């Protein structure tokens, strides 16, 4: 689901920037390649549960907090476009493009 990947990436990037960390620092701490983290933050790659746990540990944030924030974002999107809409993409500008299921 593109919406979930995008939301997860946005939340992780926000948390990283809030802590003042660079991708390189998170990469070293989590032992994950910088490029892969960048792709996750841009919503281009899926993060496994193990990888997500490593990223959260590197960012010193609870996995449950990240997932809750992502869930809240998805719920807001569903409320805006309807729960039956299938999100195709969420452009960075915030405009949502969806198609009905």
Short mmCIF file of C-alpha atoms in Angstrom, two decimals:
data_model
loop_
_atom_site.label_atom_id
_atom_site.label_comp_id
_atom_site.label_asym_id
_atom_site.label_seq_id
_atom_site.Cartn_x
_atom_site.Cartn_y
_atom_site.Cartn_z
CA UNK A 1 0.00 0.00 0.00
CA UNK A 2 1.64 3.19 -1.19
CA UNK A 3 -0.11 5.33 1.42
CA UNK A 4 1.31 3.23 4.27
CA UNK A 5 4.85 3.26 2.82
CA UNK A 6 4.71 7.03 2.28
CA UNK A 7 3.31 7.67 5.74
CA UNK A 8 5.89 5.43 7.39
CA UNK A 9 8.69 7.16 5.50
CA UNK A 10 7.37 10.60 6.44
CA UNK A 11 7.14 9.65 10.11
CA UNK A 12 10.64 8.16 10.18
CA UNK A 13 12.11 11.20 8.40
CA UNK A 14 10.31 13.54 10.78
CA UNK A 15 11.60 11.66 13.82
CA UNK A 16 15.15 11.60 12.41
CA UNK A 17 15.14 15.30 11.68
CA UNK A 18 13.60 16.10 15.07
CA UNK A 19 16.57 14.33 16.67
CA UNK A 20 18.96 16.22 14.40
CA UNK A 21 20.35 13.02 12.92
CA UNK A 22 21.64 12.54 9.41
CA UNK A 23 20.88 9.50 7.28
CA UNK A 24 24.52 8.51 7.73
CA UNK A 25 24.19 8.56 11.53
CA UNK A 26 21.00 6.50 11.50
CA UNK A 27 22.58 4.12 8.99
CA UNK A 28 25.59 3.52 11.24
CA UNK A 29 23.48 3.14 14.37
CA UNK A 30 20.89 0.82 12.80
CA UNK A 31 23.44 -1.04 10.64
CA UNK A 32 21.30 -0.50 7.55
CA UNK A 33 22.56 0.99 4.30
CA UNK A 34 22.06 4.71 3.90
CA UNK A 35 20.50 4.21 0.47
CA UNK A 36 17.95 1.74 1.77
CA UNK A 37 16.92 4.07 4.61
CA UNK A 38 16.57 6.88 2.08
CA UNK A 39 14.30 4.69 -0.08
CA UNK A 40 12.18 3.83 2.97
CA UNK A 41 11.87 7.51 3.89
CA UNK A 42 10.73 8.30 0.33
CA UNK A 43 8.15 5.50 0.45
CA UNK A 44 9.88 3.51 -2.27
CA UNK A 45 10.78 0.43 -0.22
CA UNK A 46 8.99 -1.67 2.37
CA UNK A 47 10.63 -2.00 5.78
CA UNK A 48 10.56 -5.43 7.40
CA UNK A 49 9.58 -5.59 11.05
CA UNK A 50 13.20 -6.30 12.02
CA UNK A 51 14.49 -3.38 10.00
CA UNK A 52 11.82 -1.07 11.38
CA UNK A 53 12.75 -2.13 14.93
CA UNK A 54 16.43 -1.32 14.19
CA UNK A 55 15.53 2.09 12.79
CA UNK A 56 13.34 2.89 15.79
CA UNK A 57 16.12 1.85 18.17
CA UNK A 58 18.58 4.08 16.30
CA UNK A 59 16.11 6.97 16.52
CA UNK A 60 15.40 6.22 20.19
CA UNK A 61 11.67 6.03 19.56
CA UNK A 62 9.22 3.29 20.45
CA UNK A 63 8.05 1.19 17.53
CA UNK A 64 4.51 1.50 18.85
CA UNK A 65 4.74 5.31 18.69
CA UNK A 66 5.83 5.22 15.06
CA UNK A 67 3.12 2.75 14.10
CA UNK A 68 0.50 4.76 15.99
CA UNK A 69 1.46 7.94 14.14
CA UNK A 70 1.36 6.10 10.80
CA UNK A 71 -2.01 4.60 11.71
CA UNK A 72 -3.37 8.04 12.59
CA UNK A 73 -2.23 9.41 9.22
CA UNK A 74 -3.84 6.53 7.34
CA UNK A 75 -7.07 6.98 9.33
CA UNK A 76 -7.15 10.70 8.48
CA UNK A 77 -6.69 9.85 4.81
CA UNK A 78 -9.49 7.27 4.95
CA UNK A 79 -11.78 9.82 6.58
CA UNK A 80 -11.01 12.31 3.81
CA UNK A 81 -11.44 10.01 0.81
CA UNK A 82 -13.55 7.22 2.28
CA UNK A 83 -12.43 3.90 3.68
CA UNK A 84 -13.27 2.08 0.46
CA UNK A 85 -11.00 4.26 -1.68
CA UNK A 86 -7.81 2.59 -2.78
CA UNK A 87 -4.94 5.09 -2.48
CA UNK A 88 -2.80 5.05 -5.59
CA UNK A 89 -0.31 7.71 -4.55
CA UNK A 90 0.11 10.60 -2.15
CA UNK A 91 2.09 13.35 -3.88
CA UNK A 92 4.48 15.34 -1.64
CA UNK A 93 2.37 18.49 -2.01
CA UNK A 94 -0.33 16.81 0.08
CA UNK A 95 -2.83 16.42 -2.75
CA UNK A 96 -4.24 12.91 -2.63
CA UNK A 97 -4.90 10.94 -5.77
CA UNK A 98 -7.14 7.92 -5.20
CA UNK A 99 -9.20 5.50 -7.19
CA UNK A 100 -12.32 3.72 -5.97
CA UNK A 101 -11.97 0.05 -5.14
#
